[in-house]
Amino acid sequence: MPTTEPGSRRRQAGLSLVEVLVTLVLVSVGLLGIAGLQLTSVQNTNSAAQRFEATLLAEDITVPPEAQHFVLRQLSNETDRLGQLIETLLDLSQLQSSTLRLTYSEIDLARLLTELVEQTQTQIDLGVLPPFTLHLQLIDPPLTLQADEPRIQQVLHNLLTNAIKFSPDYSQIQLRAWAEEEFVFLQVIDQGIGIAEQNFEQIFERYTQVHHPEQRSHNGIGLGLTICREIVRAHHGTITLVSRTAKDFPGASGTTFTVQLPRCAPISPPAN
């Protein structure tokens, strides 16, 4: 009489390994087109996946130990990625409904940029990121302003990530910062494929990714620039761009994002 115990145990855990992974993928893909997403249900899915992971680690799975480790590591990575996605969506929801509370303190934009460049350069040196040349230009530091430091760090990270995503290997990415009167300015300049002018507004909309045949494959759901815009708006600032496409300017393409932020915290919250 054939035994069914291993399969039964996997079924008691709730889902098989493959089913759990497929469920996570389907949930992630489903988020792309759902504007009115019920975040609570996604959070429950994430918690369930974590419980499955813990159960599967303890169960007797009929696969070699090295395969168990690999699959469970992938499951853990997917769980982490889904958790980050949930956090991003919650941030966006709060930003767009003006319910996110900003914690203002005096920060030095020059320091934040220097730390970001050092961290990114380490990842490049280790081969985690593609090879790029990073150039940081700080004009008359320190560049102090009153802002929510973690949120400004998020803007800097998202803009640099976007530049890396759309730039060829061994190209240069430049970060510049300076102050003028009551404002500080930040620019992220790349030598990437560029953005067509008709897509300038579109790229700031959520779930938007403008694909290009020369673009490297990447993970993402099109929220990075949306988050940037909403954080900058919440600080009473502006974000703009200029770009030249590889098609119209062969050999001289690239995009420049410019962020302008007031140096002093607003007296009252910004209106949407």
PDB file of C-alpha atoms in Angstrom:
ATOM      1  CA  MET A   1       0.000   0.000   0.000  1.00  0.00           C
ATOM      2  CA  PRO A   2       1.632   3.278  -1.088  1.00  0.00           C
ATOM      3  CA  THR A   3       2.240   5.860   1.574  1.00  0.00           C
ATOM      4  CA  THR A   4       0.842   9.364   1.223  1.00  0.00           C
ATOM      5  CA  GLU A   5       2.214  10.786   4.456  1.00  0.00           C
ATOM      6  CA  PRO A   6       4.634  13.374   2.967  1.00  0.00           C
ATOM      7  CA  GLY A   7       1.971  14.730   0.656  1.00  0.00           C
ATOM      8  CA  SER A   8      -0.561  14.743   3.456  1.00  0.00           C
ATOM      9  CA  ARG A   9       1.790  16.691   5.659  1.00  0.00           C
ATOM     10  CA  ARG A  10       2.329  19.289   2.947  1.00  0.00           C
ATOM     11  CA  ARG A  11      -1.421  19.546   2.481  1.00  0.00           C
ATOM     12  CA  GLN A  12      -1.900  20.006   6.228  1.00  0.00           C
ATOM     13  CA  ALA A  13       0.536  22.905   6.065  1.00  0.00           C
ATOM     14  CA  GLY A  14      -2.030  24.611   3.854  1.00  0.00           C
ATOM     15  CA  LEU A  15      -0.239  24.808   0.502  1.00  0.00           C
ATOM     16  CA  SER A  16       2.616  23.045  -1.260  1.00  0.00           C
ATOM     17  CA  LEU A  17       5.894  24.874  -1.798  1.00  0.00           C
ATOM     18  CA  VAL A  18       5.058  25.463  -5.437  1.00  0.00           C
ATOM     19  CA  GLU A  19       1.559  26.665  -4.605  1.00  0.00           C
ATOM     20  CA  VAL A  20       2.888  29.127  -2.027  1.00  0.00           C
ATOM     21  CA  LEU A  21       5.388  30.558  -4.515  1.00  0.00           C
ATOM     22  CA  VAL A  22       2.777  30.773  -7.258  1.00  0.00           C
ATOM     23  CA  THR A  23       0.351  32.473  -4.868  1.00  0.00           C
ATOM     24  CA  LEU A  24       2.964  35.103  -4.014  1.00  0.00           C
ATOM     25  CA  VAL A  25       3.671  35.715  -7.684  1.00  0.00           C
ATOM     26  CA  LEU A  26      -0.011  36.017  -8.533  1.00  0.00           C
ATOM     27  CA  VAL A  27      -0.591  38.441  -5.660  1.00  0.00           C
ATOM     28  CA  SER A  28       2.354  40.562  -6.767  1.00  0.00           C
ATOM     29  CA  VAL A  29       1.209  40.636 -10.381  1.00  0.00           C
ATOM     30  CA  GLY A  30      -2.350  41.355  -9.317  1.00  0.00           C
ATOM     31  CA  LEU A  31      -1.222  44.490  -7.512  1.00  0.00           C
ATOM     32  CA  LEU A  32      -0.138  46.056 -10.778  1.00  0.00           C
ATOM     33  CA  GLY A  33      -3.599  46.780 -12.027  1.00  0.00           C
ATOM     34  CA  ILE A  34      -5.561  47.291  -8.827  1.00  0.00           C
ATOM     35  CA  ALA A  35      -5.896  50.962  -7.980  1.00  0.00           C
ATOM     36  CA  GLY A  36      -8.419  50.439  -5.172  1.00  0.00           C
ATOM     37  CA  LEU A  37      -6.381  47.771  -3.455  1.00  0.00           C
ATOM     38  CA  GLN A  38      -7.572  46.462  -0.091  1.00  0.00           C
ATOM     39  CA  LEU A  39      -4.252  46.529   1.746  1.00  0.00           C
ATOM     40  CA  THR A  40      -5.541  44.528   4.703  1.00  0.00           C
ATOM     41  CA  SER A  41      -6.103  41.422   2.582  1.00  0.00           C
ATOM     42  CA  VAL A  42      -2.595  41.665   1.152  1.00  0.00           C
ATOM     43  CA  GLN A  43      -1.135  42.014   4.634  1.00  0.00           C
ATOM     44  CA  ASN A  44      -3.021  38.874   5.639  1.00  0.00           C
ATOM     45  CA  THR A  45      -1.549  37.055   2.630  1.00  0.00           C
ATOM     46  CA  ASN A  46       1.931  38.135   3.646  1.00  0.00           C
ATOM     47  CA  SER A  47       1.382  36.898   7.220  1.00  0.00           C
ATOM     48  CA  ALA A  48       0.030  33.598   5.922  1.00  0.00           C
ATOM     49  CA  ALA A  49       3.063  33.130   3.691  1.00  0.00           C
ATOM     50  CA  GLN A  50       5.321  33.673   6.672  1.00  0.00           C
ATOM     51  CA  ARG A  51       3.388  31.040   8.642  1.00  0.00           C
ATOM     52  CA  PHE A  52       3.695  28.590   5.740  1.00  0.00           C
ATOM     53  CA  GLU A  53       7.416  29.235   5.649  1.00  0.00           C
ATOM     54  CA  ALA A  54       7.789  28.458   9.357  1.00  0.00           C
ATOM     55  CA  THR A  55       5.681  25.307   9.002  1.00  0.00           C
ATOM     56  CA  LEU A  56       7.581  24.081   5.968  1.00  0.00           C
ATOM     57  CA  LEU A  57      10.889  24.570   7.748  1.00  0.00           C
ATOM     58  CA  ALA A  58       9.692  22.225  10.476  1.00  0.00           C
ATOM     59  CA  GLU A  59       8.003  19.582   8.292  1.00  0.00           C
ATOM     60  CA  ASP A  60       9.612  16.500   6.743  1.00  0.00           C
ATOM     61  CA  ILE A  61       9.741  17.506   3.070  1.00  0.00           C
ATOM     62  CA  THR A  62      10.596  14.808   0.549  1.00  0.00           C
ATOM     63  CA  VAL A  63      13.224  16.794  -1.351  1.00  0.00           C
ATOM     64  CA  PRO A  64      17.017  16.886  -0.849  1.00  0.00           C
ATOM     65  CA  PRO A  65      18.211  19.210   1.930  1.00  0.00           C
ATOM     66  CA  GLU A  66      20.016  21.523  -0.496  1.00  0.00           C
ATOM     67  CA  ALA A  67      16.825  21.916  -2.537  1.00  0.00           C
ATOM     68  CA  GLN A  68      14.836  22.621   0.629  1.00  0.00           C
ATOM     69  CA  HIS A  69      17.258  25.379   1.569  1.00  0.00           C
ATOM     70  CA  PHE A  70      17.132  26.950  -1.875  1.00  0.00           C
ATOM     71  CA  VAL A  71      13.338  26.925  -2.155  1.00  0.00           C
ATOM     72  CA  LEU A  72      12.814  28.197   1.375  1.00  0.00           C
ATOM     73  CA  ARG A  73      15.330  30.981   0.789  1.00  0.00           C
ATOM     74  CA  GLN A  74      13.409  31.969  -2.331  1.00  0.00           C
ATOM     75  CA  LEU A  75      10.179  31.899  -0.359  1.00  0.00           C
ATOM     76  CA  SER A  76      11.750  34.097   2.304  1.00  0.00           C
ATOM     77  CA  ASN A  77      12.939  36.561  -0.351  1.00  0.00           C
ATOM     78  CA  GLU A  78       9.476  36.700  -1.901  1.00  0.00           C
ATOM     79  CA  THR A  79       7.924  37.267   1.515  1.00  0.00           C
ATOM     80  CA  ASP A  80      10.329  40.130   2.196  1.00  0.00           C
ATOM     81  CA  ARG A  81       9.621  41.638  -1.216  1.00  0.00           C
ATOM     82  CA  LEU A  82       5.875  41.430  -0.668  1.00  0.00           C
ATOM     83  CA  GLY A  83       6.300  43.088   2.733  1.00  0.00           C
ATOM     84  CA  GLN A  84       8.264  45.941   1.140  1.00  0.00           C
ATOM     85  CA  LEU A  85       5.557  46.300  -1.491  1.00  0.00           C
ATOM     86  CA  ILE A  86       2.869  46.531   1.176  1.00  0.00           C
ATOM     87  CA  GLU A  87       4.852  49.215   2.992  1.00  0.00           C
ATOM     88  CA  THR A  88       5.250  51.179  -0.243  1.00  0.00           C
ATOM     89  CA  LEU A  89       1.537  50.980  -0.990  1.00  0.00           C
ATOM     90  CA  LEU A  90       0.671  52.084   2.534  1.00  0.00           C
ATOM     91  CA  ASP A  91       3.038  55.040   2.176  1.00  0.00           C
ATOM     92  CA  LEU A  92       1.455  56.007  -1.132  1.00  0.00           C
ATOM     93  CA  SER A  93      -2.061  55.708   0.270  1.00  0.00           C
ATOM     94  CA  GLN A  94      -1.202  57.940   3.227  1.00  0.00           C
ATOM     95  CA  LEU A  95       0.643  60.470   1.080  1.00  0.00           C
ATOM     96  CA  GLN A  96      -2.178  60.817  -1.408  1.00  0.00           C
ATOM     97  CA  SER A  97      -4.780  61.122   1.343  1.00  0.00           C
ATOM     98  CA  SER A  98      -2.651  63.605   3.333  1.00  0.00           C
ATOM     99  CA  THR A  99      -2.696  61.320   6.381  1.00  0.00           C
ATOM    100  CA  LEU A 100       1.054  60.660   6.508  1.00  0.00           C
ATOM    101  CA  ARG A 101       2.614  62.630   9.358  1.00  0.00           C
ATOM    102  CA  LEU A 102       5.998  64.123   8.529  1.00  0.00           C
ATOM    103  CA  THR A 103       8.537  64.480  11.323  1.00  0.00           C
ATOM    104  CA  TYR A 104      10.594  67.586  10.636  1.00  0.00           C
ATOM    105  CA  SER A 105      14.158  68.039  11.809  1.00  0.00           C
ATOM    106  CA  GLU A 106      17.173  69.945  10.538  1.00  0.00           C
ATOM    107  CA  ILE A 107      19.046  67.746   8.074  1.00  0.00           C
ATOM    108  CA  ASP A 108      22.054  68.187   5.823  1.00  0.00           C
ATOM    109  CA  LEU A 109      21.313  67.160   2.244  1.00  0.00           C
ATOM    110  CA  ALA A 110      25.060  66.984   1.535  1.00  0.00           C
ATOM    111  CA  ARG A 111      25.483  64.364   4.255  1.00  0.00           C
ATOM    112  CA  LEU A 112      22.578  62.261   2.990  1.00  0.00           C
ATOM    113  CA  LEU A 113      23.916  62.340  -0.567  1.00  0.00           C
ATOM    114  CA  THR A 114      27.437  61.457   0.536  1.00  0.00           C
ATOM    115  CA  GLU A 115      26.154  58.465   2.522  1.00  0.00           C
ATOM    116  CA  LEU A 116      23.999  57.314  -0.405  1.00  0.00           C
ATOM    117  CA  VAL A 117      26.893  57.523  -2.873  1.00  0.00           C
ATOM    118  CA  GLU A 118      29.213  55.618  -0.505  1.00  0.00           C
ATOM    119  CA  GLN A 119      26.633  52.855   0.016  1.00  0.00           C
ATOM    120  CA  THR A 120      25.916  52.593  -3.706  1.00  0.00           C
ATOM    121  CA  GLN A 121      29.607  52.542  -4.598  1.00  0.00           C
ATOM    122  CA  THR A 122      30.115  49.647  -2.186  1.00  0.00           C
ATOM    123  CA  GLN A 123      27.354  47.705  -3.948  1.00  0.00           C
ATOM    124  CA  ILE A 124      28.963  48.451  -7.311  1.00  0.00           C
ATOM    125  CA  ASP A 125      32.374  47.293  -6.053  1.00  0.00           C
ATOM    126  CA  LEU A 126      30.849  44.054  -4.740  1.00  0.00           C
ATOM    127  CA  GLY A 127      29.073  43.385  -8.044  1.00  0.00           C
ATOM    128  CA  VAL A 128      25.620  43.723  -6.507  1.00  0.00           C
ATOM    129  CA  LEU A 129      24.864  46.625  -8.876  1.00  0.00           C
ATOM    130  CA  PRO A 130      25.992  47.048 -12.491  1.00  0.00           C
ATOM    131  CA  PRO A 131      29.203  49.018 -13.087  1.00  0.00           C
ATOM    132  CA  PHE A 132      28.632  52.777 -13.093  1.00  0.00           C
ATOM    133  CA  THR A 133      30.667  55.866 -12.414  1.00  0.00           C
ATOM    134  CA  LEU A 134      29.082  57.933  -9.650  1.00  0.00           C
ATOM    135  CA  HIS A 135      29.937  61.624  -9.424  1.00  0.00           C
ATOM    136  CA  LEU A 136      28.779  63.797  -6.530  1.00  0.00           C
ATOM    137  CA  GLN A 137      28.918  67.589  -6.766  1.00  0.00           C
ATOM    138  CA  LEU A 138      28.058  69.557  -3.633  1.00  0.00           C
ATOM    139  CA  ILE A 139      28.059  73.345  -4.023  1.00  0.00           C
ATOM    140  CA  ASP A 140      28.812  75.239  -0.798  1.00  0.00           C
ATOM    141  CA  PRO A 141      27.924  72.567   1.771  1.00  0.00           C
ATOM    142  CA  PRO A 142      26.466  72.089   4.293  1.00  0.00           C
ATOM    143  CA  LEU A 143      23.072  72.235   2.609  1.00  0.00           C
ATOM    144  CA  THR A 144      20.689  72.288   5.518  1.00  0.00           C
ATOM    145  CA  LEU A 145      16.914  72.238   5.475  1.00  0.00           C
ATOM    146  CA  GLN A 146      14.026  71.272   7.717  1.00  0.00           C
ATOM    147  CA  ALA A 147      12.454  68.071   6.454  1.00  0.00           C
ATOM    148  CA  ASP A 148      11.532  64.495   7.291  1.00  0.00           C
ATOM    149  CA  GLU A 149      14.905  62.756   6.971  1.00  0.00           C
ATOM    150  CA  PRO A 150      13.710  59.180   6.227  1.00  0.00           C
ATOM    151  CA  ARG A 151      11.344  60.496   3.544  1.00  0.00           C
ATOM    152  CA  ILE A 152      14.047  62.601   1.890  1.00  0.00           C
ATOM    153  CA  GLN A 153      16.335  59.570   1.968  1.00  0.00           C
ATOM    154  CA  GLN A 154      13.554  57.654   0.220  1.00  0.00           C
ATOM    155  CA  VAL A 155      13.389  60.285  -2.537  1.00  0.00           C
ATOM    156  CA  LEU A 156      17.168  60.200  -3.032  1.00  0.00           C
ATOM    157  CA  HIS A 157      17.219  56.399  -3.129  1.00  0.00           C
ATOM    158  CA  ASN A 158      14.312  56.159  -5.582  1.00  0.00           C
ATOM    159  CA  LEU A 159      15.791  58.727  -7.973  1.00  0.00           C
ATOM    160  CA  LEU A 160      19.199  57.049  -7.980  1.00  0.00           C
ATOM    161  CA  THR A 161      17.612  53.619  -8.423  1.00  0.00           C
ATOM    162  CA  ASN A 162      15.625  54.961 -11.361  1.00  0.00           C
ATOM    163  CA  ALA A 163      18.798  56.361 -12.958  1.00  0.00           C
ATOM    164  CA  ILE A 164      20.581  53.018 -12.571  1.00  0.00           C
ATOM    165  CA  LYS A 165      17.613  51.149 -13.986  1.00  0.00           C
ATOM    166  CA  PHE A 166      17.602  53.067 -17.266  1.00  0.00           C
ATOM    167  CA  SER A 167      21.338  53.629 -17.806  1.00  0.00           C
ATOM    168  CA  PRO A 168      23.828  51.490 -19.741  1.00  0.00           C
ATOM    169  CA  ASP A 169      26.742  49.858 -17.961  1.00  0.00           C
ATOM    170  CA  TYR A 170      29.860  51.999 -17.472  1.00  0.00           C
ATOM    171  CA  SER A 171      27.940  55.231 -17.957  1.00  0.00           C
ATOM    172  CA  GLN A 172      28.076  58.133 -15.499  1.00  0.00           C
ATOM    173  CA  ILE A 173      25.407  59.101 -13.010  1.00  0.00           C
ATOM    174  CA  GLN A 174      25.803  62.523 -11.461  1.00  0.00           C
ATOM    175  CA  LEU A 175      24.228  63.860  -8.277  1.00  0.00           C
ATOM    176  CA  ARG A 176      24.321  67.610  -7.681  1.00  0.00           C
ATOM    177  CA  ALA A 177      23.033  69.729  -4.805  1.00  0.00           C
ATOM    178  CA  TRP A 178      23.105  73.446  -4.060  1.00  0.00           C
ATOM    179  CA  ALA A 179      21.141  76.183  -2.321  1.00  0.00           C
ATOM    180  CA  GLU A 180      19.537  79.354  -3.639  1.00  0.00           C
ATOM    181  CA  GLU A 181      17.909  81.801  -1.241  1.00  0.00           C
ATOM    182  CA  GLU A 182      15.165  79.900   0.627  1.00  0.00           C
ATOM    183  CA  PHE A 183      15.450  76.652  -1.314  1.00  0.00           C
ATOM    184  CA  VAL A 184      17.781  73.698  -1.744  1.00  0.00           C
ATOM    185  CA  PHE A 185      18.052  71.880  -5.053  1.00  0.00           C
ATOM    186  CA  LEU A 186      18.938  68.315  -5.947  1.00  0.00           C
ATOM    187  CA  GLN A 187      19.644  66.925  -9.404  1.00  0.00           C
ATOM    188  CA  VAL A 188      20.124  63.329 -10.517  1.00  0.00           C
ATOM    189  CA  ILE A 189      21.593  63.228 -14.017  1.00  0.00           C
ATOM    190  CA  ASP A 190      22.034  60.055 -16.041  1.00  0.00           C
ATOM    191  CA  GLN A 191      23.214  59.089 -19.513  1.00  0.00           C
ATOM    192  CA  GLY A 192      20.425  56.604 -20.039  1.00  0.00           C
ATOM    193  CA  ILE A 193      17.938  55.969 -22.788  1.00  0.00           C
ATOM    194  CA  GLY A 194      15.905  59.087 -22.068  1.00  0.00           C
ATOM    195  CA  ILE A 195      12.185  59.706 -21.759  1.00  0.00           C
ATOM    196  CA  ALA A 196       9.978  60.948 -24.576  1.00  0.00           C
ATOM    197  CA  GLU A 197       8.356  64.291 -23.777  1.00  0.00           C
ATOM    198  CA  GLN A 198       4.846  62.867 -24.113  1.00  0.00           C
ATOM    199  CA  ASN A 199       5.643  60.531 -21.200  1.00  0.00           C
ATOM    200  CA  PHE A 200       6.877  63.211 -18.769  1.00  0.00           C
ATOM    201  CA  GLU A 201       3.652  63.369 -16.769  1.00  0.00           C
ATOM    202  CA  GLN A 202       2.818  59.712 -17.201  1.00  0.00           C
ATOM    203  CA  ILE A 203       5.944  58.426 -15.452  1.00  0.00           C
ATOM    204  CA  PHE A 204       4.844  60.050 -12.180  1.00  0.00           C
ATOM    205  CA  GLU A 205       1.559  58.133 -12.198  1.00  0.00           C
ATOM    206  CA  ARG A 206       1.349  54.991 -10.091  1.00  0.00           C
ATOM    207  CA  TYR A 207       1.851  51.562 -11.687  1.00  0.00           C
ATOM    208  CA  THR A 208       3.472  53.227 -14.717  1.00  0.00           C
ATOM    209  CA  GLN A 209       6.580  51.838 -16.377  1.00  0.00           C
ATOM    210  CA  VAL A 210       7.653  53.136 -19.766  1.00  0.00           C
ATOM    211  CA  HIS A 211       9.391  50.230 -21.469  1.00  0.00           C
ATOM    212  CA  HIS A 212      12.205  50.554 -23.974  1.00  0.00           C
ATOM    213  CA  PRO A 213      13.928  47.804 -26.007  1.00  0.00           C
ATOM    214  CA  GLU A 214      17.359  48.874 -24.669  1.00  0.00           C
ATOM    215  CA  GLN A 215      16.217  48.822 -21.040  1.00  0.00           C
ATOM    216  CA  ARG A 216      17.706  46.145 -18.765  1.00  0.00           C
ATOM    217  CA  SER A 217      15.297  43.779 -17.076  1.00  0.00           C
ATOM    218  CA  HIS A 218      14.373  44.780 -13.556  1.00  0.00           C
ATOM    219  CA  ASN A 219      11.911  44.242 -10.755  1.00  0.00           C
ATOM    220  CA  GLY A 220       9.456  46.981  -9.981  1.00  0.00           C
ATOM    221  CA  ILE A 221       5.816  47.920 -10.222  1.00  0.00           C
ATOM    222  CA  GLY A 222       6.059  51.577 -11.180  1.00  0.00           C
ATOM    223  CA  LEU A 223       5.675  53.329  -7.823  1.00  0.00           C
ATOM    224  CA  GLY A 224       9.134  54.800  -7.219  1.00  0.00           C
ATOM    225  CA  LEU A 225       8.644  58.122  -8.999  1.00  0.00           C
ATOM    226  CA  THR A 226       5.077  58.408  -7.723  1.00  0.00           C
ATOM    227  CA  ILE A 227       6.366  58.134  -4.160  1.00  0.00           C
ATOM    228  CA  CYS A 228       9.048  60.741  -4.941  1.00  0.00           C
ATOM    229  CA  ARG A 229       6.504  63.213  -6.243  1.00  0.00           C
ATOM    230  CA  GLU A 230       4.141  62.782  -3.316  1.00  0.00           C
ATOM    231  CA  ILE A 231       6.902  63.124  -0.707  1.00  0.00           C
ATOM    232  CA  VAL A 232       8.248  66.249  -2.404  1.00  0.00           C
ATOM    233  CA  ARG A 233       4.740  67.723  -2.613  1.00  0.00           C
ATOM    234  CA  ALA A 234       4.182  66.968   1.070  1.00  0.00           C
ATOM    235  CA  HIS A 235       7.270  69.101   1.771  1.00  0.00           C
ATOM    236  CA  HIS A 236       5.889  71.983  -0.377  1.00  0.00           C
ATOM    237  CA  GLY A 237       8.492  71.232  -3.027  1.00  0.00           C
ATOM    238  CA  THR A 238       8.540  70.458  -6.729  1.00  0.00           C
ATOM    239  CA  ILE A 239      10.059  67.748  -8.923  1.00  0.00           C
ATOM    240  CA  THR A 240      10.657  68.284 -12.649  1.00  0.00           C
ATOM    241  CA  LEU A 241      12.621  66.634 -15.419  1.00  0.00           C
ATOM    242  CA  VAL A 242      14.247  67.263 -18.766  1.00  0.00           C
ATOM    243  CA  SER A 243      15.285  64.437 -21.059  1.00  0.00           C
ATOM    244  CA  ARG A 244      16.778  63.605 -24.419  1.00  0.00           C
ATOM    245  CA  THR A 245      16.008  60.240 -25.975  1.00  0.00           C
ATOM    246  CA  ALA A 246      18.570  58.009 -27.662  1.00  0.00           C
ATOM    247  CA  LYS A 247      16.427  58.089 -30.794  1.00  0.00           C
ATOM    248  CA  ASP A 248      16.504  61.898 -31.123  1.00  0.00           C
ATOM    249  CA  PHE A 249      19.967  62.454 -29.620  1.00  0.00           C
ATOM    250  CA  PRO A 250      22.099  59.383 -30.391  1.00  0.00           C
ATOM    251  CA  GLY A 251      25.163  59.349 -28.178  1.00  0.00           C
ATOM    252  CA  ALA A 252      23.884  62.245 -26.070  1.00  0.00           C
ATOM    253  CA  SER A 253      20.758  60.882 -24.410  1.00  0.00           C
ATOM    254  CA  GLY A 254      19.905  61.104 -20.747  1.00  0.00           C
ATOM    255  CA  THR A 255      17.527  62.427 -18.118  1.00  0.00           C
ATOM    256  CA  THR A 256      17.839  65.028 -15.381  1.00  0.00           C
ATOM    257  CA  PHE A 257      15.452  65.064 -12.421  1.00  0.00           C
ATOM    258  CA  THR A 258      15.455  68.272 -10.378  1.00  0.00           C
ATOM    259  CA  VAL A 259      13.968  68.492  -6.890  1.00  0.00           C
ATOM    260  CA  GLN A 260      13.370  71.852  -5.225  1.00  0.00           C
ATOM    261  CA  LEU A 261      12.662  71.925  -1.486  1.00  0.00           C
ATOM    262  CA  PRO A 262      12.078  74.851   0.880  1.00  0.00           C
ATOM    263  CA  ARG A 263      14.718  75.187   3.578  1.00  0.00           C
ATOM    264  CA  CYS A 264      12.133  75.866   6.311  1.00  0.00           C
ATOM    265  CA  ALA A 265       9.274  73.623   7.404  1.00  0.00           C
ATOM    266  CA  PRO A 266       5.818  74.853   6.398  1.00  0.00           C
ATOM    267  CA  ILE A 267       3.728  76.583   9.036  1.00  0.00           C
ATOM    268  CA  SER A 268       0.671  74.551   8.059  1.00  0.00           C
ATOM    269  CA  PRO A 269       0.282  71.237   6.185  1.00  0.00           C
ATOM    270  CA  PRO A 270       0.132  71.494   2.361  1.00  0.00           C
ATOM    271  CA  ALA A 271      -3.248  71.212   0.689  1.00  0.00           C
ATOM    272  CA  ASN A 272      -3.756  68.588  -1.993  1.00  0.00           C
TER     273      ASN A 272
END
